[in-house]
PDB file of C-alpha atoms in Angstrom:
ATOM      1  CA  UNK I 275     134.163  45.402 154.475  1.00 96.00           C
ATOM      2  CA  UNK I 276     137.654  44.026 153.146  1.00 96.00           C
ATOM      3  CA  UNK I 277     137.833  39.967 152.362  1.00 95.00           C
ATOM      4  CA  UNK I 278     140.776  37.797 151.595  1.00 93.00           C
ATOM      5  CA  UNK I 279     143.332  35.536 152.197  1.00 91.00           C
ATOM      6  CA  UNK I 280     145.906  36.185 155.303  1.00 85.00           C
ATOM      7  CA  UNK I 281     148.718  38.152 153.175  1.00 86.00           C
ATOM      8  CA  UNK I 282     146.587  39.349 150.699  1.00 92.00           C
ATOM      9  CA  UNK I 283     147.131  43.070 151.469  1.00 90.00           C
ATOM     10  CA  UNK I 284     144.112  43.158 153.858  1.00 92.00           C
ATOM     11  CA  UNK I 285     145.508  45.179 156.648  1.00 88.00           C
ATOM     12  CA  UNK I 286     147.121  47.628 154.416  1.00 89.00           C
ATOM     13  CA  UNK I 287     144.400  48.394 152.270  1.00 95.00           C
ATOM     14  CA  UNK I 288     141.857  48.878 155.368  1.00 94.00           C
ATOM     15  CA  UNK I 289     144.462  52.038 156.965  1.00 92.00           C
ATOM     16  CA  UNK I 290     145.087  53.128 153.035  1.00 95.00           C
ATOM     17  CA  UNK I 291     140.751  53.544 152.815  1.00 97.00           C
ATOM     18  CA  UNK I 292     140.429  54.658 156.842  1.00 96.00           C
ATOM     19  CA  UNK I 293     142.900  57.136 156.029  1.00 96.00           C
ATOM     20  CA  UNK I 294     141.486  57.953 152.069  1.00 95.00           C
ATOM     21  CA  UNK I 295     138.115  58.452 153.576  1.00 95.00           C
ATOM     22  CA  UNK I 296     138.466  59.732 156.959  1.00 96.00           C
ATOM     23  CA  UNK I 297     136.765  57.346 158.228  1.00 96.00           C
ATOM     24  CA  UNK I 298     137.925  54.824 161.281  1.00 96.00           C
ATOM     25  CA  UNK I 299     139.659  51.241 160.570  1.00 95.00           C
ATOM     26  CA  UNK I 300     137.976  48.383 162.861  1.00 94.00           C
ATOM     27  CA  UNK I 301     140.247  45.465 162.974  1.00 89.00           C
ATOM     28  CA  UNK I 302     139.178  42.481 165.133  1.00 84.00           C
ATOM     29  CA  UNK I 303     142.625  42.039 166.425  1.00 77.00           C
ATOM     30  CA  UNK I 304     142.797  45.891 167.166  1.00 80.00           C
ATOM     31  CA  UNK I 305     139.250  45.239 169.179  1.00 80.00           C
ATOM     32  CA  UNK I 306     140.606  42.301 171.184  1.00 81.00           C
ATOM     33  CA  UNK I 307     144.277  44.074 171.980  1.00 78.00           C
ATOM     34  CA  UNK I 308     142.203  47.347 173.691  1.00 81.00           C
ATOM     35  CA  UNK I 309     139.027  45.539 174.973  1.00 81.00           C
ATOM     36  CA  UNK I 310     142.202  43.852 177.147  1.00 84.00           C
ATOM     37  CA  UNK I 311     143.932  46.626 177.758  1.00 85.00           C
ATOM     38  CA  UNK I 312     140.779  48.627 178.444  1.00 87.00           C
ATOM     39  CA  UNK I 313     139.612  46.045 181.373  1.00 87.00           C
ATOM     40  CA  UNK I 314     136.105  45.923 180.271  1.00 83.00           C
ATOM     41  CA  UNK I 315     134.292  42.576 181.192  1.00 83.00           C
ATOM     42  CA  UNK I 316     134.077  41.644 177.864  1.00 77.00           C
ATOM     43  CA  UNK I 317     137.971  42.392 177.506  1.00 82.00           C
ATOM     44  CA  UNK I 318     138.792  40.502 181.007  1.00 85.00           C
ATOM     45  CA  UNK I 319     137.066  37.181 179.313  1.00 81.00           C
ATOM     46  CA  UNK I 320     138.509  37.371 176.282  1.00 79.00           C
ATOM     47  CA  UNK I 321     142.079  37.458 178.430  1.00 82.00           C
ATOM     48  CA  UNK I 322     141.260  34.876 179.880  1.00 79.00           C
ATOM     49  CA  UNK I 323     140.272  32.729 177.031  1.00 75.00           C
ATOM     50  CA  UNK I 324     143.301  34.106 175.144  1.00 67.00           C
ATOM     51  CA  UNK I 325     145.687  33.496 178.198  1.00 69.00           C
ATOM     52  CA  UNK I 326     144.691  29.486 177.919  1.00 68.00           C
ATOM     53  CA  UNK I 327     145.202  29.539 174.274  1.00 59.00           C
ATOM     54  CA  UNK I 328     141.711  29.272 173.438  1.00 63.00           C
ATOM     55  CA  UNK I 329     139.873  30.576 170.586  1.00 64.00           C
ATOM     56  CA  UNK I 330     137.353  33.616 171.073  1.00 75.00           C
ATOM     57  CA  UNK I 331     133.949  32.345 169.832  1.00 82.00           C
ATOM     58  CA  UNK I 332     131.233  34.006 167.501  1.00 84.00           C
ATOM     59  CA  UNK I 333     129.174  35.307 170.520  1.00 88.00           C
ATOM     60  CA  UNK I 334     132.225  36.897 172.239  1.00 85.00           C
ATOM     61  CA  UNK I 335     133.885  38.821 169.272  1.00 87.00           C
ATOM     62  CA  UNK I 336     130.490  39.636 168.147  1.00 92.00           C
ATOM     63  CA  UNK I 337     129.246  41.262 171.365  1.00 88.00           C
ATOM     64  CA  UNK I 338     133.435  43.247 171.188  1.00 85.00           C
ATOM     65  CA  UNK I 339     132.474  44.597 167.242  1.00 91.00           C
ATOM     66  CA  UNK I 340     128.517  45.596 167.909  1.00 93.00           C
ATOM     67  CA  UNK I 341     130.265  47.639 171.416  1.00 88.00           C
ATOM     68  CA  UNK I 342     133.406  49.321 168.618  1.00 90.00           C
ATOM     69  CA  UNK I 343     130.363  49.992 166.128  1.00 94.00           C
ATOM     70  CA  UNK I 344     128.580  51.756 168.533  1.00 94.00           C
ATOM     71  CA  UNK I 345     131.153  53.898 168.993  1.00 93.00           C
ATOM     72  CA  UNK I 346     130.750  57.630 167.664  1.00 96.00           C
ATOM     73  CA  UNK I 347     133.379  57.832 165.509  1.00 95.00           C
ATOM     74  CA  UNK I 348     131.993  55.219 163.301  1.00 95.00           C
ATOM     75  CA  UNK I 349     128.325  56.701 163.096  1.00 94.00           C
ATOM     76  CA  UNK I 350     129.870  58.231 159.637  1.00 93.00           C
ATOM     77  CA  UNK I 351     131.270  54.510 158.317  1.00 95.00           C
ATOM     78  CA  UNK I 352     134.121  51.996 158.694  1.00 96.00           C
ATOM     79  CA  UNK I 353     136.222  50.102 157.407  1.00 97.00           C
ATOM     80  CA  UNK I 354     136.125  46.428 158.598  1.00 95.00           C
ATOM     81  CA  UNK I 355     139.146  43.863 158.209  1.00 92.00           C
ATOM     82  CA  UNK I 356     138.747  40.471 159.864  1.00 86.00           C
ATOM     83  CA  UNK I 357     135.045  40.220 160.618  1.00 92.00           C
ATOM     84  CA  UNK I 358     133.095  38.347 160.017  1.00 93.00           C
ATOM     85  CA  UNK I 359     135.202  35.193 159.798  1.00 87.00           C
ATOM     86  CA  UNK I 360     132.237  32.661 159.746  1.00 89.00           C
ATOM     87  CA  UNK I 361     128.508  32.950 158.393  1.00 91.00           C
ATOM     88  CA  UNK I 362     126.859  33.111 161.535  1.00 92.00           C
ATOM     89  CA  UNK I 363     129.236  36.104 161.966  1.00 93.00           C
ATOM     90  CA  UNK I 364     127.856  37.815 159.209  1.00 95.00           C
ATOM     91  CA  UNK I 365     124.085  37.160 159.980  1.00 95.00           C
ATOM     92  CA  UNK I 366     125.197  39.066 163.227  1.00 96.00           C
ATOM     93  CA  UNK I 367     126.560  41.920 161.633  1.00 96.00           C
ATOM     94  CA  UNK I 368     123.072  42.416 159.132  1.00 95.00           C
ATOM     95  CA  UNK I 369     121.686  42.702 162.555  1.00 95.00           C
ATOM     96  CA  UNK I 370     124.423  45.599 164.025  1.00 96.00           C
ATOM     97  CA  UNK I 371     123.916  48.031 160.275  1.00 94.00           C
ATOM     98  CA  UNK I 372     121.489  47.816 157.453  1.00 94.00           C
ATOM     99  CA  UNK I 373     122.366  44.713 155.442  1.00 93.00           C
ATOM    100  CA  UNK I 374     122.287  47.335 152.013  1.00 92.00           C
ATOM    101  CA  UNK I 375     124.629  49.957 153.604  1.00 93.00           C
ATOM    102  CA  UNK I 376     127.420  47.765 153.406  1.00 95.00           C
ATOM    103  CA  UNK I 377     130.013  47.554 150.201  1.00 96.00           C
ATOM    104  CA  UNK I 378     132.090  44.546 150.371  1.00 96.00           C
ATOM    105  CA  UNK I 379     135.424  44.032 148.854  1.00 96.00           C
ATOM    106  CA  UNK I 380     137.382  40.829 148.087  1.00 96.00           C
ATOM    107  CA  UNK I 381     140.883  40.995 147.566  1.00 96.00           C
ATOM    108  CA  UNK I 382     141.737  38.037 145.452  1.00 95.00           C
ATOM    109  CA  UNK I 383     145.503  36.698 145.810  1.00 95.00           C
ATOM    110  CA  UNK I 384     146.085  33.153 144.383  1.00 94.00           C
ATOM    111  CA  UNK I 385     147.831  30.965 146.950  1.00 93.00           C
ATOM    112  CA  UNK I 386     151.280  30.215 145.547  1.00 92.00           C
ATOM    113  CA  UNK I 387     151.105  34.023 145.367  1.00 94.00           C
ATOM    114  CA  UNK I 388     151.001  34.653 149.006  1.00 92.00           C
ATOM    115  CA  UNK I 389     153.780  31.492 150.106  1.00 91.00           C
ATOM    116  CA  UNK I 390     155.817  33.650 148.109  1.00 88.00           C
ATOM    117  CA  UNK I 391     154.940  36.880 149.397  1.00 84.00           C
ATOM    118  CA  UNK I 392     155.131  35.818 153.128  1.00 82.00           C
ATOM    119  CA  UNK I 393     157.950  33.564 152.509  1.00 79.00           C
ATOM    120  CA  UNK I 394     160.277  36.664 151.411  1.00 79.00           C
ATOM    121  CA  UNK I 395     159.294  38.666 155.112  1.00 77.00           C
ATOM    122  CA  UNK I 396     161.166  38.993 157.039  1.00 82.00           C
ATOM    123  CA  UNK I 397     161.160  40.891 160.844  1.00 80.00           C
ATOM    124  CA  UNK I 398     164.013  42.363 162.491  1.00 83.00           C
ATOM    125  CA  UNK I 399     164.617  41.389 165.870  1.00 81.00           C
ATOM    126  CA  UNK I 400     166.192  44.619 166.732  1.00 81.00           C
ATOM    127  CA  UNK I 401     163.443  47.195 166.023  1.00 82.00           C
ATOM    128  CA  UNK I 402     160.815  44.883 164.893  1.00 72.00           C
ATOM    129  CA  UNK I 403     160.403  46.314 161.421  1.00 68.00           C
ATOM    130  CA  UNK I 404     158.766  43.785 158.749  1.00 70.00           C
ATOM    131  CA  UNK I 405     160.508  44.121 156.086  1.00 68.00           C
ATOM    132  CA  UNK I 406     160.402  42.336 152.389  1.00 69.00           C
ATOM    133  CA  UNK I 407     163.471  40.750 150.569  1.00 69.00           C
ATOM    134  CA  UNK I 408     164.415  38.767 147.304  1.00 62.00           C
ATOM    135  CA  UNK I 409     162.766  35.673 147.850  1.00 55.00           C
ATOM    136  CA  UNK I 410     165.945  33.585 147.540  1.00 56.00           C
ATOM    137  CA  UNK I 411     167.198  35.451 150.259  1.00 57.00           C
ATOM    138  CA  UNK I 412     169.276  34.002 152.904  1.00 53.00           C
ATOM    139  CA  UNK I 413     167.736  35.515 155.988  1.00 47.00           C
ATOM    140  CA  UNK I 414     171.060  34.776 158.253  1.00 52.00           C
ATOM    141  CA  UNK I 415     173.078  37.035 155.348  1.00 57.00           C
ATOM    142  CA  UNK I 416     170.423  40.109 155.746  1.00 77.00           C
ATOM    143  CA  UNK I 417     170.427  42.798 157.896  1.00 83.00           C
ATOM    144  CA  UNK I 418     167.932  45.674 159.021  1.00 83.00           C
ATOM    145  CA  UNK I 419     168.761  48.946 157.021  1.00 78.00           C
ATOM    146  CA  UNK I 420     167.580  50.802 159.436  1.00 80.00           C
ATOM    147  CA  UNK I 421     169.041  49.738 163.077  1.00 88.00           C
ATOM    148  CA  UNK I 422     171.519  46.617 162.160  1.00 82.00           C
ATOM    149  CA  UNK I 423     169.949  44.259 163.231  1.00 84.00           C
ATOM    150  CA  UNK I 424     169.554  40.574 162.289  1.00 83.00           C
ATOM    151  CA  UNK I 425     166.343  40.072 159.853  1.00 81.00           C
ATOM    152  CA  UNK I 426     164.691  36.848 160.406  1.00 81.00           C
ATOM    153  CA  UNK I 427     161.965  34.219 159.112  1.00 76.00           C
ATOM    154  CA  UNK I 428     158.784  34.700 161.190  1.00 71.00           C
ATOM    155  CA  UNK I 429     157.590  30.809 162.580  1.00 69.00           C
ATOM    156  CA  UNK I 430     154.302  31.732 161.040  1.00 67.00           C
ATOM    157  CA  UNK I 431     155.546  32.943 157.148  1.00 74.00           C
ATOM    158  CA  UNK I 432     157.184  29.649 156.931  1.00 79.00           C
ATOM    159  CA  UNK I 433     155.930  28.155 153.707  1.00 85.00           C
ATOM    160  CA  UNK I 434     154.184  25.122 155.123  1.00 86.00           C
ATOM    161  CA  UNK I 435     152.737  27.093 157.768  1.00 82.00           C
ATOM    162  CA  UNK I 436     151.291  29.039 155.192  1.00 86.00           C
ATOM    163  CA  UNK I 437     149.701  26.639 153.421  1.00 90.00           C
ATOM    164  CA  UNK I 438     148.040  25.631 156.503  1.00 87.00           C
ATOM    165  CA  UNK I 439     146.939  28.999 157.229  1.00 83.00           C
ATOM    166  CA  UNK I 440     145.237  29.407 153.858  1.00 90.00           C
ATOM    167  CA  UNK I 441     143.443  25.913 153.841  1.00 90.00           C
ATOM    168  CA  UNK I 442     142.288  26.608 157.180  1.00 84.00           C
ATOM    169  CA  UNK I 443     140.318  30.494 155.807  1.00 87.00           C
ATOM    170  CA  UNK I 444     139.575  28.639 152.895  1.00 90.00           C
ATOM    171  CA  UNK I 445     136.918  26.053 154.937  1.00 89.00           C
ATOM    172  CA  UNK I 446     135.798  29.553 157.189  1.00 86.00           C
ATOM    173  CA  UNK I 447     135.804  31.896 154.303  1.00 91.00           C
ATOM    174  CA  UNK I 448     133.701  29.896 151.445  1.00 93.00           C
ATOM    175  CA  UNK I 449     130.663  30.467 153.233  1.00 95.00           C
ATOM    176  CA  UNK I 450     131.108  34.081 154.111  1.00 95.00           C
ATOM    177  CA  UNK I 451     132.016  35.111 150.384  1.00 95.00           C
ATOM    178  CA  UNK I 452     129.168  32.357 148.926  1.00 96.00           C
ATOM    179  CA  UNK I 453     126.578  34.402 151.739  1.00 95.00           C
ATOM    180  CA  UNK I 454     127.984  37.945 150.563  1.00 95.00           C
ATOM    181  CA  UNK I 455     128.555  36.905 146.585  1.00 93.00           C
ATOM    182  CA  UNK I 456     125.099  38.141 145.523  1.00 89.00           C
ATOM    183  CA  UNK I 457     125.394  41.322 147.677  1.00 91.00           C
ATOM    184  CA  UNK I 458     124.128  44.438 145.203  1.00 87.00           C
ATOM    185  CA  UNK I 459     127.666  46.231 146.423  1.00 93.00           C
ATOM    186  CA  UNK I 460     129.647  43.201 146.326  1.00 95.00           C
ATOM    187  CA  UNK I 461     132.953  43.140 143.892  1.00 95.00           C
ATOM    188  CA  UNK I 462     136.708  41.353 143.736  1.00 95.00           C
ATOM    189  CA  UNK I 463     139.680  43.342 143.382  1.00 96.00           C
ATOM    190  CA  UNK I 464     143.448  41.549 141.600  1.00 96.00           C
ATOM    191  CA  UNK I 465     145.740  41.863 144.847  1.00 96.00           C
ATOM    192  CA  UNK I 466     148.154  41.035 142.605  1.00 94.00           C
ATOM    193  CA  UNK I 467     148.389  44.825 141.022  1.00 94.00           C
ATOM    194  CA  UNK I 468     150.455  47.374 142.965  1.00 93.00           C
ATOM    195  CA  UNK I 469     149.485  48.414 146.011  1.00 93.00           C
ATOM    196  CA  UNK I 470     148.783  51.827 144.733  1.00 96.00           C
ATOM    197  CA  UNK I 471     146.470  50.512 141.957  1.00 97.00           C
ATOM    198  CA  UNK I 472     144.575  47.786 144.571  1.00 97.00           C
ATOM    199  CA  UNK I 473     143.738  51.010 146.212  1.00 97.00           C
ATOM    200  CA  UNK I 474     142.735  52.932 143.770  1.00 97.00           C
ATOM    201  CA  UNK I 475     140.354  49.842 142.650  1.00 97.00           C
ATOM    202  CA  UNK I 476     139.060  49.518 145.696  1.00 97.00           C
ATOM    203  CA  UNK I 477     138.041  53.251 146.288  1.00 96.00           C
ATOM    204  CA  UNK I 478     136.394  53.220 142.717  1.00 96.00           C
ATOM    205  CA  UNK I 479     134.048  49.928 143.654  1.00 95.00           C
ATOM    206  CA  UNK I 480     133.398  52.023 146.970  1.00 93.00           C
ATOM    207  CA  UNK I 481     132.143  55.030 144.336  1.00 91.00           C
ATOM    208  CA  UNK I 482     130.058  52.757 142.100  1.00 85.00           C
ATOM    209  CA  UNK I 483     128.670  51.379 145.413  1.00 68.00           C
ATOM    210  CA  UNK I 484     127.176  54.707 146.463  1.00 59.00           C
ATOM    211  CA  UNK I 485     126.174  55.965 142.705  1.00 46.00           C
TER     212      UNK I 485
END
């Protein structure tokens, strides 16, 4: 189970270990997108609630991550990025696996860390590609190296907006990290190290974990 701040290297990390370990990567966001797509009743509410710009509540997206773990390709393990977002969310999950079997992971980033990580992506609205540049870059004077296109300041990586966005997991995340802080396979990683080396301190708590 990976923790941390949006931009903290979350997503990354979770298809680095799927892929490390052979082992599926369960992303809430992933769940929602194909419970959609997929038509189930469980996907046609949360449509719904995301068509009226709603938020999905604990019951919903818990009933969409107990159907994904129940899945057969995750009979072997997971890796889980963006649930559980709340502490009733986590009692849940203690109720979906053995409480012991999981090893959870936070990936510590300080904030002024991440405005200026976030700050200097960028997206190209040609191909879509993020992309990262100099963070005194002037996004009008960039362009995509790989189709030419104009690379621009997402509405959501604007600084302010990410100061919001990290106050607001701050309130939901304290108690999820106080509930999972005295877990026996519980351990922080620096996000700040290379991408290569958050890995490789990631898969070596996931080693001590299973000792």
């Amino acid at each position: 189970m990976l923790l941390g701040p949006p931009g903290s290297g979350k997503g990354t990390q979770a298809t680095r270990l799927a892929d490390r370990l052979s082992i599926p990567h369960i992303s809430t966001g992933d769940i929602l997108r194909a419970a959609v797509k997929a038509g189930t009743p469980l996907g046609q509410q949360v449509a719904g609630i995301m068509a009226s710009g709603g938020l999905v509540g604990d019951d919903l997206i818990t009933d969409l991550v107990r159907d994904r773990l129940a899945q057969p390709d995750a009979s072997r393990g997971f890796v889980l990025d963006g649930y559980p977002r709340t502490r009733a969310q986590a009692q849940a999950l203690d109720t979906m696996r053995p409480p012991e079997s999981f090893t959870i992971a936070l990936i510590q980033v300080p904030d002024e860390a991440i405005v200026k990580r976030m700050s200097s992506r960028r997206v190209c609205d040609g191909c879509g590609l993020t992309q990262s540049v100099s963070p005194d870059s002037k996004s009008e004077a960039e362009t995509c190296p790989y189709c030419g296109g104009d690379l621009i300041v997402r509405p959501d990586d604007n600084p302010g907006t990410v100061r919001r966005r990290l106050a607001t997991y701050a309130d939901a995340a304290t108690p999820v990290i106080q509930y999972y802080r005295l877990h026996l396979r519980y351990g922080e990683v620096n996000g700040l190290q290379h991408a290569d080396n958050v890995t490789a301190a990631l898969l070596a708590h996931i080693d001590r974990g299973f000792l």
